[in-house]
Tab-separated table of C-alpha atoms in Angstrom:
chain	number	residue	atom	x	y	z
S	1115	UNK	CA	0.785	16.389	-16.716
S	1116	UNK	CA	2.082	16.010	-13.172
S	1117	UNK	CA	4.708	18.403	-11.878
S	1118	UNK	CA	7.100	17.808	-9.013
S	1119	UNK	CA	6.314	21.233	-7.504
S	1120	UNK	CA	2.652	20.297	-7.107
S	1121	UNK	CA	3.499	17.085	-5.308
S	1122	UNK	CA	5.865	18.809	-2.878
S	1123	UNK	CA	2.961	20.736	-1.346
S	1124	UNK	CA	1.168	17.453	-0.646
S	1125	UNK	CA	0.899	17.475	3.116
S	1126	UNK	CA	-0.281	21.075	3.188
S	1127	UNK	CA	-2.721	21.484	0.307
S	1128	UNK	CA	-5.664	19.290	-0.616
S	1129	UNK	CA	-5.010	19.921	-4.307
S	1130	UNK	CA	-1.517	18.572	-3.913
S	1131	UNK	CA	-2.692	15.431	-2.162
S	1132	UNK	CA	-4.310	14.588	-5.439
S	1133	UNK	CA	-1.027	15.120	-7.283
S	1134	UNK	CA	0.798	12.847	-4.840
S	1135	UNK	CA	-1.860	10.172	-5.183
S	1136	UNK	CA	-1.654	10.314	-8.980
S	1137	UNK	CA	2.126	10.100	-8.759
S	1138	UNK	CA	1.928	6.885	-6.730
S	1139	UNK	CA	-0.449	5.537	-9.331
S	1140	UNK	CA	2.116	6.204	-12.070
S	1141	UNK	CA	4.683	4.323	-10.011
S	1142	UNK	CA	2.383	1.343	-9.571
S	1143	UNK	CA	1.582	1.256	-13.263
S	1144	UNK	CA	5.278	1.415	-14.081
S	1145	UNK	CA	4.717	4.533	-16.143
S	1146	UNK	CA	7.947	5.859	-17.691
S	1147	UNK	CA	7.219	9.427	-16.544
S	1148	UNK	CA	7.336	8.343	-12.879
S	1149	UNK	CA	11.100	7.860	-12.914
S	1150	UNK	CA	11.854	11.432	-13.989
S	1151	UNK	CA	9.505	12.807	-11.346
S	1152	UNK	CA	11.029	10.617	-8.653
S	1153	UNK	CA	14.447	12.019	-9.491
S	1154	UNK	CA	13.095	15.513	-8.955
S	1155	UNK	CA	11.403	14.569	-5.696
S	1156	UNK	CA	14.270	12.665	-4.164
S	1157	UNK	CA	16.312	15.689	-3.014
S	1158	UNK	CA	13.299	16.790	-0.959
S	1159	UNK	CA	13.149	13.585	1.057
S	1160	UNK	CA	14.942	12.462	4.182
S	1161	UNK	CA	13.050	14.249	6.932
S	1162	UNK	CA	10.281	11.710	7.530
S	1163	UNK	CA	10.462	9.077	10.235
S	1164	UNK	CA	9.578	5.780	8.565
S	1165	UNK	CA	7.915	3.109	10.666
S	1166	UNK	CA	7.269	-0.458	9.494
S	1167	UNK	CA	4.461	-2.502	10.989
S	1168	UNK	CA	4.472	-6.217	10.331
S	1169	UNK	CA	2.966	-9.396	11.755
S	1170	UNK	CA	0.784	-12.343	10.855
S	1171	UNK	CA	-2.694	-11.859	9.376
S	1172	UNK	CA	-5.348	-11.052	11.945
S	1173	UNK	CA	-3.103	-9.699	14.715
S	1174	UNK	CA	-4.629	-6.246	14.274
S	1175	UNK	CA	-2.018	-4.328	12.298
S	1176	UNK	CA	-4.513	-2.047	10.559
S	1177	UNK	CA	-6.473	-1.324	13.736
S	1178	UNK	CA	-3.213	-0.583	15.520
S	1179	UNK	CA	-2.146	1.824	12.784
S	1180	UNK	CA	-5.531	3.516	13.053
S	1181	UNK	CA	-4.833	4.100	16.757
S	1182	UNK	CA	-1.238	5.181	15.999
S	1183	UNK	CA	-2.528	7.822	13.586
S	1184	UNK	CA	-4.763	9.208	16.344
S	1185	UNK	CA	-1.832	9.440	18.782
S	1186	UNK	CA	0.581	10.984	16.287
S	1187	UNK	CA	-2.075	13.523	15.315
S	1188	UNK	CA	-2.371	14.535	18.988
S	1189	UNK	CA	1.302	15.529	18.710
S	1190	UNK	CA	0.413	17.578	15.606
S	1191	UNK	CA	2.492	15.312	13.392
S	1192	UNK	CA	1.373	14.678	9.833
S	1193	UNK	CA	0.988	11.010	9.019
S	1194	UNK	CA	1.022	9.010	5.777
S	1195	UNK	CA	0.256	5.306	5.604
S	1196	UNK	CA	1.053	2.769	2.912
S	1197	UNK	CA	-0.928	-0.409	3.427
S	1198	UNK	CA	0.147	-3.344	1.295
S	1199	UNK	CA	-2.193	-6.257	0.613
S	1200	UNK	CA	-1.519	-9.281	-1.566
S	1201	UNK	CA	-2.528	-9.519	-5.216
S	1202	UNK	CA	-4.252	-12.702	-6.306
S	1203	UNK	CA	-1.730	-14.860	-8.146
S	1204	UNK	CA	-4.561	-16.193	-10.297
S	1205	UNK	CA	-6.473	-13.116	-11.460
S	1206	UNK	CA	-3.935	-10.414	-10.620
S	1207	UNK	CA	-6.717	-8.580	-8.804
S	1208	UNK	CA	-6.708	-7.664	-5.139
S	1209	UNK	CA	-8.933	-6.660	-2.267
S	1210	UNK	CA	-7.325	-3.832	-0.370
S	1211	UNK	CA	-9.151	-3.741	2.936
S	1212	UNK	CA	-6.642	-2.289	5.372
S	1213	UNK	CA	-7.920	1.245	5.220
S	1214	UNK	CA	-11.360	0.021	6.250
S	1215	UNK	CA	-10.076	0.233	9.840
S	1216	UNK	CA	-8.648	3.721	9.354
S	1217	UNK	CA	-11.566	5.432	7.636
S	1218	UNK	CA	-12.241	7.806	10.516
S	1219	UNK	CA	-9.067	9.611	9.446
S	1220	UNK	CA	-10.129	9.843	5.790
S	1221	UNK	CA	-11.146	13.494	5.965
S	1222	UNK	CA	-8.260	14.665	8.161
S	1223	UNK	CA	-6.059	16.715	5.837
S	1224	UNK	CA	-2.985	15.856	7.904
S	1225	UNK	CA	-3.420	12.182	7.098
S	1226	UNK	CA	-2.841	10.391	3.806
S	1227	UNK	CA	-3.681	6.720	3.472
S	1228	UNK	CA	-2.788	4.715	0.394
S	1229	UNK	CA	-3.465	1.033	-0.258
S	1230	UNK	CA	-1.131	-0.846	-2.566
S	1231	UNK	CA	-1.420	-4.315	-4.033
S	1232	UNK	CA	1.743	-6.399	-3.900
S	1233	UNK	CA	1.413	-7.142	-7.644
S	1234	UNK	CA	3.421	-10.322	-7.597
S	1235	UNK	CA	6.480	-9.004	-5.780
S	1236	UNK	CA	8.081	-11.328	-3.276
S	1237	UNK	CA	8.795	-10.535	0.374
S	1238	UNK	CA	5.592	-8.611	0.821
S	1239	UNK	CA	6.998	-5.271	-0.285
S	1240	UNK	CA	7.978	-4.082	-3.678
S	1241	UNK	CA	10.178	-1.397	-5.101
S	1242	UNK	CA	6.961	0.448	-5.810
S	1243	UNK	CA	6.576	0.730	-2.028
S	1244	UNK	CA	9.986	2.323	-1.705
S	1245	UNK	CA	9.195	4.714	-4.537
S	1246	UNK	CA	5.912	5.600	-2.844
S	1247	UNK	CA	7.820	6.349	0.365
S	1248	UNK	CA	9.947	8.790	-1.625
S	1249	UNK	CA	6.780	10.558	-2.810
S	1250	UNK	CA	5.216	10.744	0.656
S	1251	UNK	CA	8.437	11.948	2.201
S	1252	UNK	CA	8.729	14.670	-0.434
S	1253	UNK	CA	5.103	15.624	0.241
S	1254	UNK	CA	6.230	16.589	3.722
S	1255	UNK	CA	4.692	13.987	6.014
S	1256	UNK	CA	6.454	13.713	9.374
S	1257	UNK	CA	5.619	10.080	9.925
S	1258	UNK	CA	5.294	7.410	7.244
S	1259	UNK	CA	3.867	4.094	8.361
S	1260	UNK	CA	4.215	1.050	6.121
S	1261	UNK	CA	1.918	-1.879	6.772
S	1262	UNK	CA	3.149	-5.084	5.179
S	1263	UNK	CA	1.008	-7.913	3.861
S	1264	UNK	CA	0.275	-10.150	6.801
S	1265	UNK	CA	2.611	-12.928	5.786
S	1266	UNK	CA	4.574	-12.778	9.018
S	1267	UNK	CA	7.517	-14.953	8.246
S	1268	UNK	CA	9.055	-13.628	5.064
S	1269	UNK	CA	9.258	-9.937	5.597
S	1270	UNK	CA	12.831	-8.953	6.145
S	1271	UNK	CA	12.139	-6.470	3.387
S	1272	UNK	CA	10.588	-4.062	5.840
S	1273	UNK	CA	13.980	-3.547	7.469
S	1274	UNK	CA	15.277	-2.250	4.147
S	1275	UNK	CA	12.585	0.448	4.057
S	1276	UNK	CA	11.885	1.562	7.611
S	1277	UNK	CA	13.876	3.332	10.311
S	1278	UNK	CA	11.980	1.531	13.040
S	1279	UNK	CA	10.149	-1.784	12.804
S	1280	UNK	CA	7.222	-2.798	14.993
S	1281	UNK	CA	6.318	-6.467	15.045
S	1282	UNK	CA	2.778	-7.254	16.117
S	1283	UNK	CA	1.701	-10.528	17.666
S	1284	UNK	CA	-1.196	-11.680	19.819
S	1285	UNK	CA	-1.393	-13.864	22.926
S	1286	UNK	CA	-1.896	-17.568	22.586
S	1287	UNK	CA	-0.467	-18.228	19.151
S	1288	UNK	CA	1.984	-21.050	19.570
S	1289	UNK	CA	5.310	-21.061	21.322
S	1290	UNK	CA	8.052	-18.521	20.982
S	1291	UNK	CA	10.030	-20.802	18.713
S	1292	UNK	CA	7.797	-19.521	15.934
S	1293	UNK	CA	9.254	-16.075	16.433
S	1294	UNK	CA	12.852	-17.252	16.512
S	1295	UNK	CA	12.769	-19.460	13.483
S	1296	UNK	CA	11.119	-16.742	11.487
S	1297	UNK	CA	14.145	-14.602	12.153
S	1298	UNK	CA	11.934	-11.631	12.856
S	1299	UNK	CA	13.472	-11.123	16.278
S	1300	UNK	CA	16.480	-9.556	14.596
S	1301	UNK	CA	14.305	-7.303	12.469
S	1302	UNK	CA	12.103	-5.869	15.179
S	1303	UNK	CA	12.808	-2.768	17.260
S	1304	UNK	CA	9.510	-2.760	19.096
S	1305	UNK	CA	7.445	-5.838	19.811
S	1306	UNK	CA	3.751	-5.300	20.279
S	1307	UNK	CA	1.521	-7.869	21.889
S	1308	UNK	CA	-1.885	-6.730	20.724
S	1309	UNK	CA	-5.349	-7.855	21.876
S	1310	UNK	CA	-4.023	-7.971	25.409
S	1311	UNK	CA	-7.486	-8.355	26.859
S	1312	UNK	CA	-7.207	-11.977	25.778
S	1313	UNK	CA	-5.871	-14.631	28.167
S	1314	UNK	CA	-2.140	-15.394	28.329
S	1315	UNK	CA	-1.096	-11.874	27.405
S	1316	UNK	CA	1.466	-11.716	30.201
S	1317	UNK	CA	2.874	-15.099	29.250
S	1318	UNK	CA	3.280	-13.965	25.633
S	1319	UNK	CA	5.126	-10.833	26.752
S	1320	UNK	CA	7.404	-12.738	29.120
S	1321	UNK	CA	8.289	-15.177	26.425
S	1322	UNK	CA	9.207	-12.379	24.028
S	1323	UNK	CA	11.250	-10.568	26.677
S	1324	UNK	CA	13.117	-13.774	27.409
S	1325	UNK	CA	13.856	-14.534	23.775
S	1326	UNK	CA	15.024	-10.993	23.162
S	1327	UNK	CA	17.145	-11.149	26.304
S	1328	UNK	CA	19.032	-14.084	24.930
S	1329	UNK	CA	20.541	-12.004	22.184
S	1330	UNK	CA	23.876	-10.386	22.737
S	1331	UNK	CA	23.493	-6.680	22.404
S	1332	UNK	CA	26.243	-4.168	22.820
S	1333	UNK	CA	25.657	-0.951	24.788
S	1334	UNK	CA	25.436	1.079	21.610
S	1335	UNK	CA	22.564	-0.899	20.230
S	1336	UNK	CA	18.901	-0.290	20.804
S	1337	UNK	CA	17.334	-2.733	23.222
S	1338	UNK	CA	14.042	-3.901	21.731
S	1339	UNK	CA	10.964	-3.119	23.783
S	1340	UNK	CA	7.961	-5.339	24.401
S	1341	UNK	CA	4.627	-3.560	24.799
S	1342	UNK	CA	1.041	-4.561	25.406
S	1343	UNK	CA	-1.791	-2.913	23.500
S	1344	UNK	CA	-5.492	-3.219	22.842
S	1345	UNK	CA	-5.662	-1.443	19.508
S	1346	UNK	CA	-9.440	-1.604	19.377
S	1347	UNK	CA	-9.837	0.880	22.235
S	1348	UNK	CA	-6.427	2.511	22.049
S	1349	UNK	CA	-5.035	1.069	25.287
S	1350	UNK	CA	-1.248	1.253	25.377
S	1351	UNK	CA	-0.961	3.006	22.026
S	1352	UNK	CA	0.237	6.272	23.595
S	1353	UNK	CA	3.129	4.317	25.099
S	1354	UNK	CA	3.764	2.705	21.740
S	1355	UNK	CA	4.071	6.104	20.086
S	1356	UNK	CA	6.482	7.185	22.829
S	1357	UNK	CA	8.552	4.040	22.220
S	1358	UNK	CA	8.830	4.722	18.508
S	1359	UNK	CA	9.885	8.293	19.256
S	1360	UNK	CA	12.418	7.151	21.870
S	1361	UNK	CA	13.857	4.757	19.325
S	1362	UNK	CA	14.222	7.652	16.910
S	1363	UNK	CA	15.901	9.781	19.595
S	1364	UNK	CA	18.219	6.942	20.517
S	1365	UNK	CA	19.258	6.578	16.879
S	1366	UNK	CA	19.780	10.322	16.585
S	1367	UNK	CA	21.950	10.459	19.701
S	1368	UNK	CA	24.152	7.612	18.576
S	1369	UNK	CA	24.468	8.682	14.987
S	1370	UNK	CA	22.677	5.478	14.083
S	1371	UNK	CA	20.005	7.241	12.087
S	1372	UNK	CA	22.526	8.578	9.588
S	1373	UNK	CA	24.064	5.168	9.265
S	1374	UNK	CA	20.628	3.652	8.768
S	1375	UNK	CA	19.670	6.221	6.137
S	1376	UNK	CA	22.902	5.529	4.274
S	1377	UNK	CA	22.165	1.842	4.403
S	1378	UNK	CA	18.635	2.336	3.086
S	1379	UNK	CA	20.024	4.485	0.269
S	1380	UNK	CA	22.509	1.796	-0.627
S	1381	UNK	CA	19.779	-0.857	-0.688
S	1382	UNK	CA	17.572	1.390	-2.831
S	1383	UNK	CA	20.459	1.950	-5.225
S	1384	UNK	CA	21.076	-1.784	-5.467
S	1385	UNK	CA	17.442	-2.633	-6.093
S	1386	UNK	CA	17.252	0.089	-8.745
S	1387	UNK	CA	20.374	-1.236	-10.431
S	1388	UNK	CA	18.879	-4.691	-10.532
S	1389	UNK	CA	15.517	-3.549	-11.873
S	1390	UNK	CA	16.873	-1.119	-14.462
S	1391	UNK	CA	19.493	-3.525	-15.757
S	1392	UNK	CA	17.003	-6.318	-16.005
S	1393	UNK	CA	14.433	-4.181	-17.790
S	1394	UNK	CA	16.944	-2.917	-20.304
S	1395	UNK	CA	18.457	-6.297	-21.028
S	1396	UNK	CA	15.093	-8.009	-21.309
S	1397	UNK	CA	13.821	-5.437	-23.782
S	1398	UNK	CA	17.012	-5.756	-25.799
S	1399	UNK	CA	16.973	-9.528	-25.735
S	1400	UNK	CA	13.310	-9.887	-26.573
S	1401	UNK	CA	13.870	-7.771	-29.675
S	1402	UNK	CA	17.089	-9.387	-30.799
S	1403	UNK	CA	17.293	-11.873	-33.663
S	1404	UNK	CA	19.289	-14.142	-31.366
S	1405	UNK	CA	16.276	-14.404	-29.100
S	1406	UNK	CA	13.994	-15.469	-31.907
S	1407	UNK	CA	16.545	-17.986	-33.167
S	1408	UNK	CA	17.047	-19.452	-29.733
S	1409	UNK	CA	13.309	-19.666	-29.250
S	1410	UNK	CA	13.000	-21.607	-32.521
S	1411	UNK	CA	15.766	-23.958	-31.453
S	1412	UNK	CA	14.095	-24.572	-28.120
S	1413	UNK	CA	10.736	-25.154	-29.753
S	1414	UNK	CA	12.185	-27.546	-32.307
S	1415	UNK	CA	14.018	-29.396	-29.568
S	1416	UNK	CA	17.499	-28.819	-30.996
S	1417	UNK	CA	18.513	-26.875	-27.912
S	1418	UNK	CA	17.430	-26.969	-24.275
S	1419	UNK	CA	16.273	-23.769	-22.507
S	1420	UNK	CA	19.202	-23.837	-20.062
S	1421	UNK	CA	21.931	-23.960	-22.691
S	1422	UNK	CA	20.114	-21.363	-24.775
S	1423	UNK	CA	19.870	-18.901	-21.891
S	1424	UNK	CA	23.491	-19.465	-20.919
S	1425	UNK	CA	24.736	-19.001	-24.462
S	1426	UNK	CA	22.732	-15.847	-25.022
S	1427	UNK	CA	23.811	-14.157	-21.814
S	1428	UNK	CA	27.447	-15.099	-22.392
S	1429	UNK	CA	27.297	-13.748	-25.928
S	1430	UNK	CA	25.760	-10.526	-24.752
S	1431	UNK	CA	27.708	-9.751	-21.626
S	1432	UNK	CA	31.395	-10.255	-21.306
S	1433	UNK	CA	33.408	-8.516	-18.647
S	1434	UNK	CA	36.989	-7.881	-19.564
H	424	UNK	CA	5.267	-6.365	-17.288
H	425	UNK	CA	2.597	-7.563	-14.916
H	426	UNK	CA	2.190	-4.210	-13.231
H	427	UNK	CA	0.584	-2.504	-16.228
H	428	UNK	CA	-2.910	-1.120	-16.429
H	429	UNK	CA	-4.615	-2.455	-13.362
H	430	UNK	CA	-7.989	-0.870	-12.802
H	431	UNK	CA	-8.569	0.429	-9.272
H	432	UNK	CA	-12.103	0.500	-7.887
H	433	UNK	CA	-13.342	1.948	-4.630
H	434	UNK	CA	-16.302	0.040	-3.202
H	435	UNK	CA	-18.098	2.107	-0.588
H	436	UNK	CA	-21.371	2.135	1.269
H	437	UNK	CA	-22.667	5.619	1.923
H	438	UNK	CA	-25.136	6.436	4.646
H	439	UNK	CA	-26.736	4.424	7.339
H	440	UNK	CA	-27.826	1.148	5.833
H	441	UNK	CA	-25.895	-1.609	7.539
H	442	UNK	CA	-25.932	-4.349	4.981
H	443	UNK	CA	-22.606	-4.935	3.275
H	444	UNK	CA	-22.725	-8.554	2.199
H	445	UNK	CA	-23.562	-7.521	-1.352
H	446	UNK	CA	-20.756	-4.981	-1.496
H	447	UNK	CA	-18.259	-7.549	-0.200
H	448	UNK	CA	-19.342	-10.165	-2.712
H	449	UNK	CA	-19.085	-7.685	-5.557
H	450	UNK	CA	-15.599	-6.781	-4.302
H	451	UNK	CA	-14.604	-10.448	-4.504
H	452	UNK	CA	-16.087	-10.841	-7.981
H	453	UNK	CA	-14.146	-7.808	-9.188
H	454	UNK	CA	-10.925	-9.100	-7.658
H	455	UNK	CA	-11.449	-12.351	-9.500
H	456	UNK	CA	-11.892	-10.348	-12.684
H	457	UNK	CA	-8.465	-8.766	-12.110
H	458	UNK	CA	-9.464	-5.458	-10.515
H	459	UNK	CA	-7.769	-3.899	-7.516
H	460	UNK	CA	-10.610	-3.202	-5.123
H	461	UNK	CA	-10.315	-0.784	-2.245
H	462	UNK	CA	-12.972	-1.716	0.249
H	463	UNK	CA	-13.804	1.126	2.593
H	464	UNK	CA	-16.691	-0.413	4.485
H	465	UNK	CA	-19.959	0.731	5.977
H	466	UNK	CA	-21.397	4.104	6.963
H	467	UNK	CA	-19.193	6.274	4.790
H	468	UNK	CA	-19.934	9.961	4.442
H	469	UNK	CA	-19.626	11.432	0.967
H	470	UNK	CA	-16.623	13.434	2.168
H	471	UNK	CA	-14.910	10.241	3.252
H	472	UNK	CA	-15.698	8.610	-0.085
H	473	UNK	CA	-14.308	11.601	-1.988
H	474	UNK	CA	-11.094	11.777	0.035
H	475	UNK	CA	-10.603	8.027	-0.286
H	476	UNK	CA	-11.121	8.141	-4.050
H	477	UNK	CA	-8.527	10.920	-4.286
H	478	UNK	CA	-5.898	9.331	-2.058
H	479	UNK	CA	-6.305	5.935	-3.665
H	480	UNK	CA	-6.256	7.366	-7.214
H	481	UNK	CA	-9.095	5.107	-8.310
H	482	UNK	CA	-10.629	4.786	-11.768
H	483	UNK	CA	-14.101	3.896	-10.504
H	484	UNK	CA	-16.191	4.663	-7.456
H	485	UNK	CA	-18.722	1.885	-6.905
H	486	UNK	CA	-21.479	2.690	-4.447
H	487	UNK	CA	-23.699	0.108	-2.832
H	488	UNK	CA	-26.994	1.647	-1.758
H	489	UNK	CA	-29.972	-0.153	-0.272
H	490	UNK	CA	-31.570	2.732	1.568
H	491	UNK	CA	-33.549	4.131	-1.332
H	492	UNK	CA	-31.552	7.360	-1.271
H	493	UNK	CA	-29.594	6.572	-4.434
H	494	UNK	CA	-30.876	9.593	-6.360
H	495	UNK	CA	-29.831	12.366	-3.933
H	496	UNK	CA	-26.609	10.544	-2.973
H	497	UNK	CA	-25.461	10.089	-6.563
H	498	UNK	CA	-26.399	13.617	-7.509
H	499	UNK	CA	-24.426	15.067	-4.601
H	500	UNK	CA	-21.400	12.864	-5.189
H	501	UNK	CA	-21.303	13.676	-8.900
H	502	UNK	CA	-21.271	17.362	-8.048
H	503	UNK	CA	-18.465	16.805	-5.555
H	504	UNK	CA	-16.486	14.844	-8.128
H	505	UNK	CA	-16.848	17.720	-10.574
H	506	UNK	CA	-15.760	20.233	-7.932
H	507	UNK	CA	-12.685	18.169	-7.164
H	508	UNK	CA	-11.873	17.794	-10.841
H	509	UNK	CA	-12.220	14.023	-10.910
H	510	UNK	CA	-13.393	14.039	-14.511
H	511	UNK	CA	-11.676	10.785	-15.394
H	512	UNK	CA	-13.277	8.789	-12.559
H	513	UNK	CA	-16.459	6.805	-13.249
H	514	UNK	CA	-19.287	6.503	-10.772
H	515	UNK	CA	-21.250	3.256	-10.714
H	516	UNK	CA	-24.017	2.254	-8.345
H	517	UNK	CA	-25.590	-1.027	-7.286
H	518	UNK	CA	-28.041	-2.252	-4.690
H	519	UNK	CA	-31.761	-1.718	-4.360
H	520	UNK	CA	-32.357	0.489	-7.377
H	521	UNK	CA	-35.815	0.527	-9.022
H	522	UNK	CA	-35.546	0.182	-12.787
H	523	UNK	CA	-37.474	3.361	-13.409
H	524	UNK	CA	-34.694	5.334	-11.690
H	525	UNK	CA	-31.937	4.096	-13.992
H	526	UNK	CA	-32.503	6.691	-16.748
H	527	UNK	CA	-32.386	9.505	-14.163
H	528	UNK	CA	-29.140	8.171	-12.704
H	529	UNK	CA	-27.540	7.888	-16.140
H	530	UNK	CA	-28.741	11.352	-17.012
H	531	UNK	CA	-26.950	12.862	-14.002
H	532	UNK	CA	-23.747	11.109	-15.053
H	533	UNK	CA	-23.698	7.694	-13.375
H	534	UNK	CA	-21.711	5.487	-15.741
H	535	UNK	CA	-23.298	2.132	-14.927
H	536	UNK	CA	-26.160	0.953	-12.729
H	537	UNK	CA	-26.265	-2.581	-11.367
H	538	UNK	CA	-29.632	-3.168	-9.690
H	539	UNK	CA	-30.201	-6.142	-7.406
H	540	UNK	CA	-30.249	-9.373	-9.389
H	541	UNK	CA	-27.461	-8.346	-11.762
H	542	UNK	CA	-25.098	-11.299	-12.247
H	543	UNK	CA	-21.364	-11.054	-11.508
H	544	UNK	CA	-20.827	-11.455	-15.193
H	545	UNK	CA	-23.163	-8.545	-15.792
H	546	UNK	CA	-21.169	-6.413	-13.372
H	547	UNK	CA	-17.735	-7.283	-14.737
H	548	UNK	CA	-18.897	-6.902	-18.344
H	549	UNK	CA	-20.426	-3.539	-17.493
H	550	UNK	CA	-17.214	-2.430	-15.776
H	551	UNK	CA	-14.949	-3.745	-18.533
H	552	UNK	CA	-17.013	-1.837	-21.068
H	553	UNK	CA	-15.985	1.436	-19.410
H	554	UNK	CA	-12.340	0.760	-20.170
H	555	UNK	CA	-12.600	-0.367	-23.774
């Protein structure tokens, strides 16, 4: 049986890393005991700096995170990574290959890397990811890096989990309109043009700077930075780490970090409300005689699924 | 709910042999059978494999070995798993494994052996059997 106290030691003791890992497994498997444990862990969270890394497949997110870990470790900061990869919609299985690029950190006790399958959740990140962040934060990691599935265009979710969002792109992939229409310009705090040894790197940076410059930003808001890196050999990654830390300092100075944390709490609360309500109602409905009757009516053709669902929900929930 | 009871497998290649096509194909076959496969790549030390298995909270460690060193590698890893208290994690091994070595491997605690030539079906059936 897992105990919250064991998990709390996670970033310091090898034994406790195991407890944290098992805890995340319970979360993924939707085990009822996970919720109680999360409640106990939550008061111990809040210290970690949470960084989101997103971008299209193949831009080098995992390799970049590998290099980020190295740089953060030089500063003696403890790092946890959650790398999300998609589940197959057909088999439900998944190949989680992100940590392949980070394996040199596998035996560093100050580093914890965890792959997660998206398990059918939309937007690339699931509530399980948020719950896992709670665990890692309680374990005492200074930096938590979340790598999203490389979907690129549908990942606003990351902004509801991270304090600072890095968006990775590479030179020579279409015009900047791609970036604008995706809406990711508003989500990103730091824009990374990776694989900068490829041609057109400067052009890609200029384009990003220009697009970002077109936004109206007040003095009190963080001005997004554009940086060039070659993750493969670590070029520019020290600057990237400094940029993430300056963003954190900026937010601290302006009181933005507290506001952001409150916002993330609110979003967590809302997503929990949605999930818990839905679970409870679905269990209740699936067991009710109404449900079976409605199902019979739908099957026999005497009622359509839309009217049946409407009637059942209206019968069940009335707000006075 | 969809999120229930997924089996997590670590596929790793210990040591120096540089041939991972087989391991990758097995990873794909397992994904298609509904497993979540953590693929950790080539040239893994046993320490790396252990730490990865712990952090990823896997149910199975699947080694791919073509170097002929399957006996000492499996023996060492099984001892490490015991030391770390991973009693509920299965170890399976595939690759170039002579048939006469299979009884020895099973004796030391390897749950399943998939020598070269085993079909995907053979692998997934063998894996599924562990979780019946």
